[in-house]
Short mmCIF file of C-alpha atoms in Angstrom, two decimals:
data_model
loop_
_atom_site.label_atom_id
_atom_site.label_comp_id
_atom_site.label_asym_id
_atom_site.label_seq_id
_atom_site.Cartn_x
_atom_site.Cartn_y
_atom_site.Cartn_z
CA MET A 1 -83.46 -68.30 -34.45
CA SER A 2 -83.93 -68.59 -30.72
CA PHE A 3 -86.70 -71.04 -30.13
CA CYS A 4 -88.89 -71.50 -27.08
CA HIS A 5 -87.59 -74.00 -24.55
CA SER A 6 -91.09 -75.13 -23.59
CA LEU A 7 -93.73 -75.55 -26.27
CA SER A 8 -96.46 -74.84 -23.73
CA PHE A 9 -95.44 -71.17 -23.78
CA CYS A 10 -95.65 -70.84 -27.56
CA HIS A 11 -98.51 -68.94 -29.18
CA CYS A 12 -98.29 -71.08 -32.31
CA HIS A 13 -99.63 -74.49 -33.15
CA ALA A 14 -97.37 -77.32 -31.98
CA ASP A 15 -97.51 -80.86 -33.31
CA THR A 16 -96.53 -82.79 -30.20
CA ASP A 17 -96.19 -86.03 -32.19
CA SER A 18 -93.28 -84.61 -34.21
CA GLU A 19 -89.68 -85.24 -33.17
CA ARG A 20 -88.10 -82.19 -31.58
CA THR A 21 -84.86 -81.33 -29.87
CA GLY A 22 -84.65 -80.31 -26.22
CA ASP A 23 -85.20 -76.63 -27.08
CA GLY A 24 -88.32 -77.37 -29.12
CA SER A 25 -86.73 -77.25 -32.59
CA LEU A 26 -88.58 -79.43 -35.10
CA ILE A 27 -86.03 -81.78 -36.68
CA GLU A 28 -88.04 -82.68 -39.78
CA LEU A 29 -88.62 -79.01 -40.59
CA TYR A 30 -84.88 -78.34 -40.60
CA ARG A 31 -84.18 -81.51 -42.57
CA ARG A 32 -86.62 -80.57 -45.33
CA MET A 33 -86.14 -76.79 -45.39
CA PRO A 34 -85.12 -75.91 -48.97
CA PRO A 35 -81.86 -74.01 -49.60
CA THR A 36 -82.26 -70.24 -49.84
CA GLY A 37 -78.79 -69.20 -50.93
CA GLU A 38 -77.03 -68.89 -47.57
CA PRO A 39 -74.06 -71.17 -48.39
CA GLU A 40 -73.33 -69.27 -51.60
CA GLN A 41 -73.57 -65.92 -49.81
CA ILE A 42 -71.10 -67.10 -47.17
CA ASP A 43 -68.78 -68.74 -49.70
CA ALA A 44 -68.51 -65.41 -51.52
CA VAL A 45 -66.67 -63.84 -48.56
CA LEU A 46 -64.46 -66.84 -47.73
CA THR A 47 -61.06 -67.64 -49.15
CA PRO A 48 -60.75 -71.05 -50.85
CA ARG A 49 -60.49 -74.03 -48.51
CA SER A 50 -61.19 -71.99 -45.40
CA SER A 51 -61.48 -73.68 -42.03
CA VAL A 52 -65.04 -72.91 -40.93
CA LEU A 53 -66.78 -73.40 -37.58
CA GLU A 54 -70.57 -73.25 -37.77
CA LEU A 55 -72.32 -72.74 -34.43
CA GLY A 56 -75.90 -74.00 -34.25
CA ALA A 57 -75.49 -76.01 -37.44
CA GLY A 58 -78.67 -78.06 -37.05
CA THR A 59 -79.03 -80.59 -39.86
CA GLY A 60 -76.18 -79.13 -41.92
CA ARG A 61 -78.14 -76.94 -44.35
CA ILE A 62 -75.18 -74.54 -44.50
CA ALA A 63 -72.33 -76.76 -43.30
CA ASP A 64 -72.73 -79.51 -45.89
CA PRO A 65 -72.90 -77.23 -48.97
CA LEU A 66 -69.87 -75.28 -47.72
CA ALA A 67 -67.98 -78.55 -47.32
CA ARG A 68 -68.94 -79.56 -50.85
CA LEU A 69 -67.57 -76.20 -52.03
CA GLY A 70 -64.18 -77.22 -50.67
CA HIS A 71 -64.14 -75.66 -47.20
CA ARG A 72 -63.09 -77.59 -44.09
CA VAL A 73 -66.24 -77.31 -42.00
CA THR A 74 -66.91 -78.22 -38.38
CA ALA A 75 -70.63 -78.27 -37.51
CA VAL A 76 -71.62 -77.73 -33.87
CA ASP A 77 -75.05 -78.37 -32.40
CA ASP A 78 -76.36 -79.62 -29.06
CA SER A 79 -78.66 -82.19 -30.69
CA ASP A 80 -77.36 -85.61 -31.75
CA ARG A 81 -80.50 -86.06 -33.84
CA MET A 82 -79.83 -82.88 -35.78
CA LEU A 83 -76.17 -83.73 -36.33
CA ALA A 84 -77.08 -87.21 -37.55
CA GLU A 85 -78.37 -85.51 -40.73
CA VAL A 86 -74.99 -83.89 -41.49
CA ARG A 87 -73.18 -85.73 -44.29
CA HIS A 88 -70.05 -83.83 -45.33
CA ALA A 89 -68.89 -81.71 -42.38
CA ARG A 90 -67.19 -82.85 -39.19
CA THR A 91 -69.67 -82.76 -36.29
CA ILE A 92 -69.31 -81.88 -32.62
CA ARG A 93 -72.13 -82.05 -30.11
CA ALA A 94 -71.95 -79.16 -27.65
CA ARG A 95 -73.84 -76.17 -26.39
CA ILE A 96 -72.55 -73.07 -28.14
CA GLU A 97 -71.87 -71.11 -24.96
CA GLU A 98 -69.86 -74.01 -23.48
CA LEU A 99 -67.74 -74.84 -26.52
CA ARG A 100 -63.99 -74.31 -26.13
CA LEU A 101 -61.94 -76.12 -28.77
CA THR A 102 -58.16 -75.83 -29.02
CA GLU A 103 -58.51 -75.15 -32.75
CA ARG A 104 -58.89 -71.70 -34.27
CA PHE A 105 -60.73 -71.07 -37.54
CA ASP A 106 -60.57 -68.81 -40.57
CA ALA A 107 -64.30 -68.17 -40.19
CA VAL A 108 -66.85 -68.68 -37.42
CA LEU A 109 -70.50 -68.69 -38.49
CA LEU A 110 -73.46 -67.81 -36.28
CA PRO A 111 -76.48 -68.28 -38.57
CA THR A 112 -80.29 -68.46 -38.24
CA ASN A 113 -80.42 -65.22 -36.24
CA LEU A 114 -78.98 -66.84 -33.10
CA ILE A 115 -77.58 -63.41 -32.21
CA HIS A 116 -81.18 -62.53 -31.33
CA TYR A 117 -81.22 -64.94 -28.38
CA ARG A 118 -83.29 -63.44 -25.60
CA GLY A 119 -81.19 -62.45 -22.63
CA ALA A 120 -77.92 -60.53 -22.58
CA ASP A 121 -76.01 -63.14 -20.56
CA LEU A 122 -76.65 -65.94 -23.04
CA ARG A 123 -75.95 -63.70 -26.03
CA ARG A 124 -72.65 -62.59 -24.51
CA ALA A 125 -71.65 -66.19 -23.80
CA VAL A 126 -72.38 -67.12 -27.42
CA LEU A 127 -70.34 -64.19 -28.74
CA ALA A 128 -67.49 -65.14 -26.40
CA THR A 129 -67.46 -68.56 -28.08
CA VAL A 130 -67.35 -66.89 -31.49
CA ALA A 131 -64.38 -64.71 -30.51
CA HIS A 132 -62.53 -67.56 -28.79
CA HIS A 133 -62.43 -69.69 -31.94
CA LEU A 134 -61.26 -67.05 -34.43
CA LYS A 135 -57.73 -67.06 -35.77
CA PRO A 136 -55.98 -63.67 -35.42
CA THR A 137 -56.80 -63.14 -39.11
CA GLY A 138 -60.18 -64.88 -38.90
CA ARG A 139 -63.61 -63.45 -39.58
CA ALA A 140 -66.93 -63.87 -37.77
CA ILE A 141 -69.99 -64.04 -40.03
CA ILE A 142 -73.19 -63.47 -38.08
CA GLN A 143 -76.75 -63.42 -39.39
CA TRP A 144 -79.11 -60.80 -38.00
CA LYS A 145 -82.23 -58.76 -38.72
CA PRO A 146 -82.05 -54.97 -38.18
CA PRO A 147 -84.81 -53.06 -36.34
CA ALA A 148 -86.36 -51.86 -39.62
CA PHE A 149 -87.02 -55.48 -40.58
CA TRP A 150 -89.12 -56.03 -37.46
CA ALA A 151 -90.78 -52.60 -37.63
CA ALA A 152 -92.25 -53.62 -40.99
CA ARG A 153 -93.68 -56.79 -39.43
CA PRO A 154 -96.03 -55.87 -36.54
CA ALA A 155 -98.26 -58.29 -34.65
CA GLY A 156 -100.64 -60.00 -37.06
CA TRP A 157 -98.28 -59.73 -40.03
CA THR A 158 -97.94 -62.86 -42.15
CA GLU A 159 -96.24 -63.70 -45.43
CA SER A 160 -96.05 -66.86 -47.55
CA LYS A 161 -93.34 -67.57 -50.10
CA LYS A 162 -92.69 -70.40 -52.53
CA ILE A 163 -89.25 -72.01 -52.17
CA GLY A 164 -88.87 -74.74 -54.76
CA LYS A 165 -91.56 -77.33 -54.08
CA ALA A 166 -92.25 -75.94 -50.61
CA THR A 167 -94.20 -72.98 -49.25
CA ALA A 168 -92.76 -71.14 -46.26
CA ARG A 169 -94.94 -68.90 -44.10
CA VAL A 170 -93.84 -66.52 -41.36
CA THR A 171 -96.37 -65.08 -38.90
CA ILE A 172 -95.77 -62.53 -36.14
CA HIS A 173 -98.03 -63.29 -33.19
CA ARG A 174 -96.85 -60.73 -30.65
CA ASP A 175 -94.72 -57.61 -30.95
CA LEU A 176 -93.70 -56.31 -27.53
CA GLY A 177 -91.29 -53.63 -28.68
CA ARG A 178 -87.91 -55.30 -28.31
CA LEU A 179 -89.42 -58.77 -27.99
CA VAL A 180 -91.02 -60.61 -30.91
CA GLU A 181 -92.90 -63.92 -30.91
CA GLY A 182 -93.95 -65.71 -34.05
CA GLU A 183 -94.12 -68.87 -36.09
CA TYR A 184 -92.28 -70.30 -39.09
CA ALA A 185 -94.29 -72.86 -41.06
CA LEU A 186 -93.13 -75.09 -43.91
CA MET A 187 -95.63 -76.84 -46.17
CA ILE A 188 -94.22 -79.55 -48.44
CA ASP A 189 -95.52 -82.85 -49.84
CA GLY A 190 -98.71 -82.59 -47.80
CA SER A 191 -96.88 -81.93 -44.52
CA ASP A 192 -97.46 -78.78 -42.48
CA MET A 193 -94.57 -78.26 -40.05
CA ARG A 194 -94.52 -75.33 -37.64
CA GLN A 195 -91.84 -73.86 -35.42
CA CYS A 196 -92.14 -71.11 -32.81
CA PHE A 197 -89.57 -68.37 -32.46
CA HIS A 198 -88.99 -65.91 -29.62
CA LEU A 199 -86.52 -63.15 -30.50
CA GLU A 200 -85.06 -59.95 -29.12
CA VAL A 201 -84.72 -56.96 -31.45
CA LEU A 202 -81.21 -55.49 -31.45
CA THR A 203 -80.06 -52.08 -32.65
CA VAL A 204 -76.75 -51.33 -34.35
CA ALA A 205 -75.63 -49.73 -31.08
CA ASP A 206 -76.48 -52.98 -29.28
CA ILE A 207 -74.46 -54.95 -31.82
CA ARG A 208 -71.42 -52.70 -31.55
CA ARG A 209 -71.54 -52.83 -27.75
CA GLU A 210 -71.97 -56.61 -27.55
CA PHE A 211 -69.26 -57.21 -30.15
CA GLY A 212 -66.92 -54.90 -28.26
CA ASN A 213 -67.60 -56.71 -24.99
CA ALA A 214 -66.63 -59.97 -26.73
CA GLY A 215 -63.43 -58.52 -28.18
CA LEU A 216 -64.84 -58.23 -31.70
CA ARG A 217 -64.85 -55.28 -34.10
CA LEU A 218 -67.72 -54.82 -36.56
CA LEU A 219 -66.50 -54.38 -40.15
CA ASP A 220 -69.74 -53.37 -41.87
CA ARG A 221 -70.09 -49.64 -42.53
CA ALA A 222 -73.85 -49.94 -43.10
CA PRO A 223 -74.96 -52.88 -40.93
CA GLU A 224 -78.62 -51.89 -41.27
CA SER A 225 -78.50 -52.86 -44.95
CA THR A 226 -76.99 -56.33 -44.62
CA GLU A 227 -78.24 -59.67 -43.30
CA TRP A 228 -74.74 -61.04 -42.65
CA LEU A 229 -72.59 -59.02 -40.27
CA GLN A 230 -68.82 -59.45 -40.44
CA ALA A 231 -66.44 -58.92 -37.54
CA VAL A 232 -62.80 -59.51 -36.67
CA ARG A 233 -60.90 -59.76 -33.42
CA ALA A 234 -60.31 -56.32 -31.94
CA ARG A 235 -56.71 -55.29 -31.49
CA ALA A 236 -55.47 -55.47 -27.92
#
């Protein structure tokens, strides 16, 4: 997700005593967030022992399980404190839009709906990083939410769900058409951790255009029905 850069602009509760990264991300929430099947979903489309670059890896919720499954994973985040939680993947501290490694990868992951970053310039810079690091035969795997997902969740919508020993709650505070503001809360072991999110709704046409601008070609025939988009480098 794209989180607010200043907590004072959030419309959700913020625990200012909790340790956060520079963009407002709550470290403990990410550390304790239970698995919800993402590593297994990604592993299902990878070949064995793939080289994998995860952008915005946070505490390694996806990177570490993929590494344990036998993949060679490089986890990138701009927070040392987040990366300190990663145990099995190689770590690199960098901003996604500034990353330019000499290596190329079988798969580049852009999870947690980072494609919904507000602002076309930042989104295009992030996608340029994705394209830059793909092998000619590599595949980009990008998490997103289609417009129908947000249309079913107007301002005031809230939902709670049990995930193992935790309860996760999502609340939409403001729906401004293409802009959505809300809160993700995680309740576990007596702790109530909350994280703002500010997102931009993207259409399939937006996705195709932005991928094309980055030199990527969307593979999915029905992108509206999937959470994980797949793309390859477009032919020159």
